PDB file of C-alpha atoms in Angstrom:
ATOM      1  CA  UNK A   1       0.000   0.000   0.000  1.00  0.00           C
ATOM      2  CA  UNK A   2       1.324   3.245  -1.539  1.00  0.00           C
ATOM      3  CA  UNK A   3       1.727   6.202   1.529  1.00  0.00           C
ATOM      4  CA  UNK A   4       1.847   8.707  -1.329  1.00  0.00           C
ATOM      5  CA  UNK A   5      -0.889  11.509  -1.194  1.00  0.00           C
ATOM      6  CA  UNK A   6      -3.987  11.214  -3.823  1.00  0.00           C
ATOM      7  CA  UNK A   7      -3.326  14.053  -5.949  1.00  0.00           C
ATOM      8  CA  UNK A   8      -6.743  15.695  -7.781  1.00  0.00           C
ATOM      9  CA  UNK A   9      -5.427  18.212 -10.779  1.00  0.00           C
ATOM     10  CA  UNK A  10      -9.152  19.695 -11.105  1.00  0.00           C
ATOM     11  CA  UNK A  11      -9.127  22.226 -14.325  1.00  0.00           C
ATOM     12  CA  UNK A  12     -12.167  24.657 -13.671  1.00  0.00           C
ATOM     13  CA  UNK A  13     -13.802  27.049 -15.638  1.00  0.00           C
ATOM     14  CA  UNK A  14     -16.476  27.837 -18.565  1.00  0.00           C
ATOM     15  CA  UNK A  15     -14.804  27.160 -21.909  1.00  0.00           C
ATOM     16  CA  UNK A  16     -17.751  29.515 -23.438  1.00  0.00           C
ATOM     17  CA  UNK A  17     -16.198  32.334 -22.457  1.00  0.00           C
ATOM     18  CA  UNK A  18     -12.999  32.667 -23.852  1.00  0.00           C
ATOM     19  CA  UNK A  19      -9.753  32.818 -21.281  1.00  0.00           C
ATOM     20  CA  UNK A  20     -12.500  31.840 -18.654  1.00  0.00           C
ATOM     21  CA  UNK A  21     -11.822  28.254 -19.844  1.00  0.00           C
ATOM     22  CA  UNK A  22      -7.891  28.591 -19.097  1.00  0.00           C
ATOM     23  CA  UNK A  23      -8.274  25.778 -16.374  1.00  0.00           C
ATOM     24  CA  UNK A  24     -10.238  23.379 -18.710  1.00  0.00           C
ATOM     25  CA  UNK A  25      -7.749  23.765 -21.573  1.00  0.00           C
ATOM     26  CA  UNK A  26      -4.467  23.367 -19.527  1.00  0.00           C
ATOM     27  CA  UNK A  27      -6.331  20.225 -18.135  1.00  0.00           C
ATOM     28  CA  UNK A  28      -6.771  18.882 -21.243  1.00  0.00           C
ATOM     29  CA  UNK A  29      -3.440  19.521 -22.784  1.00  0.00           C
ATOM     30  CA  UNK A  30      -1.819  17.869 -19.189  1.00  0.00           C
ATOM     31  CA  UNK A  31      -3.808  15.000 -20.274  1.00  0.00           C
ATOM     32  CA  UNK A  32      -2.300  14.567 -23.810  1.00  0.00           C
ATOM     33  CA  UNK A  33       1.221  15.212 -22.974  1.00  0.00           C
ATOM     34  CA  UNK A  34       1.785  14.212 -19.070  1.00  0.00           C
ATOM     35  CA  UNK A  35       1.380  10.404 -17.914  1.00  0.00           C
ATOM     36  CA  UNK A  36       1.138  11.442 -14.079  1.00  0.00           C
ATOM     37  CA  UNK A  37       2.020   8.578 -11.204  1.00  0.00           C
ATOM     38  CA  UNK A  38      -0.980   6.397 -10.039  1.00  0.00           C
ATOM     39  CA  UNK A  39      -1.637   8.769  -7.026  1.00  0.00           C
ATOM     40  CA  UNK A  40      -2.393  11.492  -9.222  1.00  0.00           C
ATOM     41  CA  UNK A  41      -5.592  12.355 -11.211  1.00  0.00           C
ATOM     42  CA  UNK A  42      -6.749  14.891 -13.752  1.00  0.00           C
ATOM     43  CA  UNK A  43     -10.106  15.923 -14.075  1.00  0.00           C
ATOM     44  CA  UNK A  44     -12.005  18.648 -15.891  1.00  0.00           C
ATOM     45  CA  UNK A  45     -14.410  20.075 -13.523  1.00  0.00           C
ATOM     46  CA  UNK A  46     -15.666  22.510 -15.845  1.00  0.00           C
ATOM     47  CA  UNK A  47     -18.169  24.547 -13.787  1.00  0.00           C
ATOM     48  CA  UNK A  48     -19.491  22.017 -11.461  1.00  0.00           C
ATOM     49  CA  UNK A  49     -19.520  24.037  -7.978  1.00  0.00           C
ATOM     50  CA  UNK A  50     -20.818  21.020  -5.459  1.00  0.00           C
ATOM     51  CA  UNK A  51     -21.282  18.658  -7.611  1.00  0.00           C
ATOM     52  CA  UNK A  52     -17.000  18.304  -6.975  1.00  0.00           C
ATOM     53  CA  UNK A  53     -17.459  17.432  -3.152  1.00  0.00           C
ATOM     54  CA  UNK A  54     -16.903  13.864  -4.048  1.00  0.00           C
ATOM     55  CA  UNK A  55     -13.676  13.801  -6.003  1.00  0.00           C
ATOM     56  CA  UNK A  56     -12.316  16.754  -3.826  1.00  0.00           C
ATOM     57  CA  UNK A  57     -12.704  15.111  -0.561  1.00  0.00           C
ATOM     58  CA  UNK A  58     -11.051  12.034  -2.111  1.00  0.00           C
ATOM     59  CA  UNK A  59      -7.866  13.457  -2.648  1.00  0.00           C
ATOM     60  CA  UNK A  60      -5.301  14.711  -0.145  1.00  0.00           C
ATOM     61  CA  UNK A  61      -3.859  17.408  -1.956  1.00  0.00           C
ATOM     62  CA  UNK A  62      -5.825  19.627  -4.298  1.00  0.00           C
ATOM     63  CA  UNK A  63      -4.161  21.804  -7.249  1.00  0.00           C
ATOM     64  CA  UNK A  64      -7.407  23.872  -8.757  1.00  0.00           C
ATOM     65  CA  UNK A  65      -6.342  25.301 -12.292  1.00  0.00           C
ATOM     66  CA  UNK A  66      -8.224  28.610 -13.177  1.00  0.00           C
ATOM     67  CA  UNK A  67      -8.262  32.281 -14.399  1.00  0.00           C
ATOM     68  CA  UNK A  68      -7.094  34.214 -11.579  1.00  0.00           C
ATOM     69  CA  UNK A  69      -7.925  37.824 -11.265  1.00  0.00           C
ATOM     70  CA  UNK A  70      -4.939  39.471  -9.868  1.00  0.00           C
ATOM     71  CA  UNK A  71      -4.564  42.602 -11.627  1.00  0.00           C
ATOM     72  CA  UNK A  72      -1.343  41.365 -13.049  1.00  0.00           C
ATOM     73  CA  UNK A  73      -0.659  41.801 -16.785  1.00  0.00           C
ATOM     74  CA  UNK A  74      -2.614  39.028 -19.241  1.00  0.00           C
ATOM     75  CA  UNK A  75      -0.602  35.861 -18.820  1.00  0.00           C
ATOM     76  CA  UNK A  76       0.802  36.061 -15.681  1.00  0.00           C
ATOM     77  CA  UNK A  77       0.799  32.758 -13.797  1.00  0.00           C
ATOM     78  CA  UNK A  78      -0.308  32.632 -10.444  1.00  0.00           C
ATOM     79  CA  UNK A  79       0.543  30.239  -7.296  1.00  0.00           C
ATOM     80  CA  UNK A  80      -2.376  30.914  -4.331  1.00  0.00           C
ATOM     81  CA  UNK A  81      -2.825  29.484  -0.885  1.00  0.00           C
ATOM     82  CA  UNK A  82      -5.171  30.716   1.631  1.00  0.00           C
ATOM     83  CA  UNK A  83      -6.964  33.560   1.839  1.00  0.00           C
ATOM     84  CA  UNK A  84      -5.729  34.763  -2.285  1.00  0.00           C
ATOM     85  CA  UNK A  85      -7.528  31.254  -3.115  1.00  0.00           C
ATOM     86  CA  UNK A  86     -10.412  34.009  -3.604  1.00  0.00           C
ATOM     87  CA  UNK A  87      -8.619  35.625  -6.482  1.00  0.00           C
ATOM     88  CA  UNK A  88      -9.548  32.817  -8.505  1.00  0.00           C
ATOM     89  CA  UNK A  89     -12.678  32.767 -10.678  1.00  0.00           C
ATOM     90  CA  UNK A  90     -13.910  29.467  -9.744  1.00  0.00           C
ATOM     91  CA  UNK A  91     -13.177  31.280  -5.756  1.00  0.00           C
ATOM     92  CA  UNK A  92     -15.404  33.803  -6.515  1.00  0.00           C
ATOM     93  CA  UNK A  93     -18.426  32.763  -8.375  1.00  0.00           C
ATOM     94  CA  UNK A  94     -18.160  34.433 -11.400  1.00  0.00           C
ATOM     95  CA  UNK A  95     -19.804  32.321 -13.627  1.00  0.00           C
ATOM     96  CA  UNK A  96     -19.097  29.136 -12.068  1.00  0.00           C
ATOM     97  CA  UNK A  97     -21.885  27.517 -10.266  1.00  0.00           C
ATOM     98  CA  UNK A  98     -20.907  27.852  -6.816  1.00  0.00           C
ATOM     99  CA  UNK A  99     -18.211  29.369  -5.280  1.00  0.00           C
ATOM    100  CA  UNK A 100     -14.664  26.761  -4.460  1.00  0.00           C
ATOM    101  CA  UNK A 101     -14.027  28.088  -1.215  1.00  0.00           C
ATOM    102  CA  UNK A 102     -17.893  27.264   0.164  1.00  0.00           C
ATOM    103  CA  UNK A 103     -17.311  23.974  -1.693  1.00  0.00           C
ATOM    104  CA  UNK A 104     -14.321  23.034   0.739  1.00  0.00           C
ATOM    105  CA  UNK A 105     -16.032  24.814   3.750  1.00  0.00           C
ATOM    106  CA  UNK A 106     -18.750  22.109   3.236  1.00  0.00           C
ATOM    107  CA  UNK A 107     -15.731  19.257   2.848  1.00  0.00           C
ATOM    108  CA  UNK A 108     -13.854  20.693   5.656  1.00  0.00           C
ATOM    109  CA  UNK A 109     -17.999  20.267   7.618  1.00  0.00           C
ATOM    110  CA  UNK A 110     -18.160  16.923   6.325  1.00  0.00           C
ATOM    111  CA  UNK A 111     -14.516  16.087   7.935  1.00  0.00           C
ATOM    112  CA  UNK A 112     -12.333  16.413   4.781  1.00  0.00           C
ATOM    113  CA  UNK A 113     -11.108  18.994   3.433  1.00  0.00           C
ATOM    114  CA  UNK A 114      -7.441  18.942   1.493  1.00  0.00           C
ATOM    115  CA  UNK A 115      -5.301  20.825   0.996  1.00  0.00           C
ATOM    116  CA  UNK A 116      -5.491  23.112  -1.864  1.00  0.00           C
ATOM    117  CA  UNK A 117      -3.347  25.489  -3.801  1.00  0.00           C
ATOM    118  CA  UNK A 118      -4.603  27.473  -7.264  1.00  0.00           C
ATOM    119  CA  UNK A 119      -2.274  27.940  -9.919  1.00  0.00           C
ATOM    120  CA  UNK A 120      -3.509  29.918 -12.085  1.00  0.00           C
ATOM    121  CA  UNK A 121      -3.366  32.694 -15.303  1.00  0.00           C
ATOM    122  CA  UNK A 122      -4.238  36.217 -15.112  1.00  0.00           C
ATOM    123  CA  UNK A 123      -6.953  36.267 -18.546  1.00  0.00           C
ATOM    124  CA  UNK A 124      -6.698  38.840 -21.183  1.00  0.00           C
ATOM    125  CA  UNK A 125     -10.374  38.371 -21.924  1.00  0.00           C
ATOM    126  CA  UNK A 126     -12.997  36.444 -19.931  1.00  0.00           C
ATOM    127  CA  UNK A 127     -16.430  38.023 -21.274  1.00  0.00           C
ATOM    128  CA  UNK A 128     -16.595  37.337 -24.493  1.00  0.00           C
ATOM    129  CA  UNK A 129     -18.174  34.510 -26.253  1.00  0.00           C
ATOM    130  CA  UNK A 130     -15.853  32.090 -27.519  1.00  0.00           C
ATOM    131  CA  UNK A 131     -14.259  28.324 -27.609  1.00  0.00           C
ATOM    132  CA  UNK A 132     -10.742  29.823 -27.920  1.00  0.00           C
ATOM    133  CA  UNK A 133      -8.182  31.015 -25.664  1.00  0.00           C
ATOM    134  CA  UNK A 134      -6.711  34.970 -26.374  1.00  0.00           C
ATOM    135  CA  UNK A 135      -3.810  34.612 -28.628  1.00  0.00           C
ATOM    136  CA  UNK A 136      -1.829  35.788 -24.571  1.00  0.00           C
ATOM    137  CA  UNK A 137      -3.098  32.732 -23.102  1.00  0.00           C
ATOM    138  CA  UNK A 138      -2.825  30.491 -25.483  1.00  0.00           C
ATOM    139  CA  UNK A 139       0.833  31.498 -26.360  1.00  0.00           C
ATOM    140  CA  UNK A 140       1.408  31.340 -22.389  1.00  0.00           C
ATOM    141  CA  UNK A 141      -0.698  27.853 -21.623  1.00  0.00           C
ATOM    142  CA  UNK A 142       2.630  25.726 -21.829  1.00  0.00           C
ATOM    143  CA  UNK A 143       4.326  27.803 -19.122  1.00  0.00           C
ATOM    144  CA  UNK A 144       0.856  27.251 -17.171  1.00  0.00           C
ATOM    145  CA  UNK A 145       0.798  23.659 -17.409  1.00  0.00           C
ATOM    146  CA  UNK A 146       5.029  23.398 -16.545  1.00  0.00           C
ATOM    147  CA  UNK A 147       3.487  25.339 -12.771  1.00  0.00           C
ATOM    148  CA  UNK A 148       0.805  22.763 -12.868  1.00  0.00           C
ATOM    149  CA  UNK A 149       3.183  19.846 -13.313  1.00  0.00           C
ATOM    150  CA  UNK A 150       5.743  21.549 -10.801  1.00  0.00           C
ATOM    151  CA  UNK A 151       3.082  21.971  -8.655  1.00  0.00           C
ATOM    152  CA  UNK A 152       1.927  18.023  -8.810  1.00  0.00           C
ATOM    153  CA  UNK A 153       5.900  17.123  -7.823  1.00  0.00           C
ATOM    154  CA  UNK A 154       5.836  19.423  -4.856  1.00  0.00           C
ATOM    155  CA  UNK A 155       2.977  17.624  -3.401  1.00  0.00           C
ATOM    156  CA  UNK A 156       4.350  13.972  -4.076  1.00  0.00           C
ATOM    157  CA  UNK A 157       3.204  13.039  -7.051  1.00  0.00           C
ATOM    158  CA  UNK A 158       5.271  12.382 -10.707  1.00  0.00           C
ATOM    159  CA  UNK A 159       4.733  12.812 -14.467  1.00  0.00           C
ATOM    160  CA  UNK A 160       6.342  11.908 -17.145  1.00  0.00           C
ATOM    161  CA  UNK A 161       5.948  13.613 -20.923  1.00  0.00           C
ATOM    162  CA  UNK A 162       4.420  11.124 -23.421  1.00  0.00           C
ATOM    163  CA  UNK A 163       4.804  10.774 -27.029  1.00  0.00           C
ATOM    164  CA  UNK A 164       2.768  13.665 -27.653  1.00  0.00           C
ATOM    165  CA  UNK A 165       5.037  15.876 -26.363  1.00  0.00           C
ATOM    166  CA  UNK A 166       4.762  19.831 -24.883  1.00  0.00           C
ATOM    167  CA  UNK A 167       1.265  21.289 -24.510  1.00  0.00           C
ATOM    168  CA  UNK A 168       1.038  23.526 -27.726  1.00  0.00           C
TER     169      UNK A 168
END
């Protein structure tokens, strides 16, 4: 039996809106080019709010990918513990369904709540109608994903690129 933490990657955000998507894309491009270590999954939670409680008190360690609002310049990655959890979109019910932090509140009443870091990428544009990333984010989604996989080796787990190579 493996004493390793369970690891969630959860990738969060509405992929309608443009940059508002940036945690569902990096997500998805971890998943083509990373094969992570058995304690660690990837998930797209999309905008899900509650409907997460299961998967997130599974895990021991939580890594939430999102748009962050900082007021940084477009692109700029984010690492956020704590209270600056908030600055995340999915931490302060923009257009997710519920807010993150009242999600964990309500693991952390149930008796288990991980822990849980955001890295994140201030977006260049988050209103607007549209399937694609800003030319910013998309040009700065590898450097995302290379925090994200950082991120996953700070909290025990591995990865490993596959055949498919750097996120693009």
């Amino acid at each position: 039996m493996s004493n390793r933490p369970n690891i969630l990657v959860l990738g969060v955000g509405n992929i309608l809106y443009t940059d508002e998507g940036i945690g569902v894309r990096a997500v998805e491009a971890l998943q083509k080019a990373h094969a992570f270590s058995d304690n660690v999954s990837v998930m797209d939670g999309g905008t899900l709010g509650m409907r997460l409680m299961d998967a997130i008190m599974d895990c021991d360690h939580l890594i939430v990918v999102d748009a962050v609002l900082a007021g940084d310049e477009p692109g700029a990655i984010y690492r956020l513990t704590g209270e600056d959890l908030r600055k995340s979109l999915g931490f302060n019910d923009s257009m997710h369904q519920t807010d993150l932090v009242d999600t964990l509140i309500f693991c952390e009443l149930v008796g288990k709540r991980p822990e849980a870091v955001i890295i994140g990428m201030e977006p260049h544009d988050y209103q607007s109608l549209g399937t694609e990333l800003s030319p910013v984010a998309g040009q700065r989604l590898p450097l995302l994903c290379d925090a994200v996989v950082a991120e996953v080796r700070r909290a025990g787990g591995d990865s490993a690129p596959t055949d498919n190579g750097h996120p693009a």
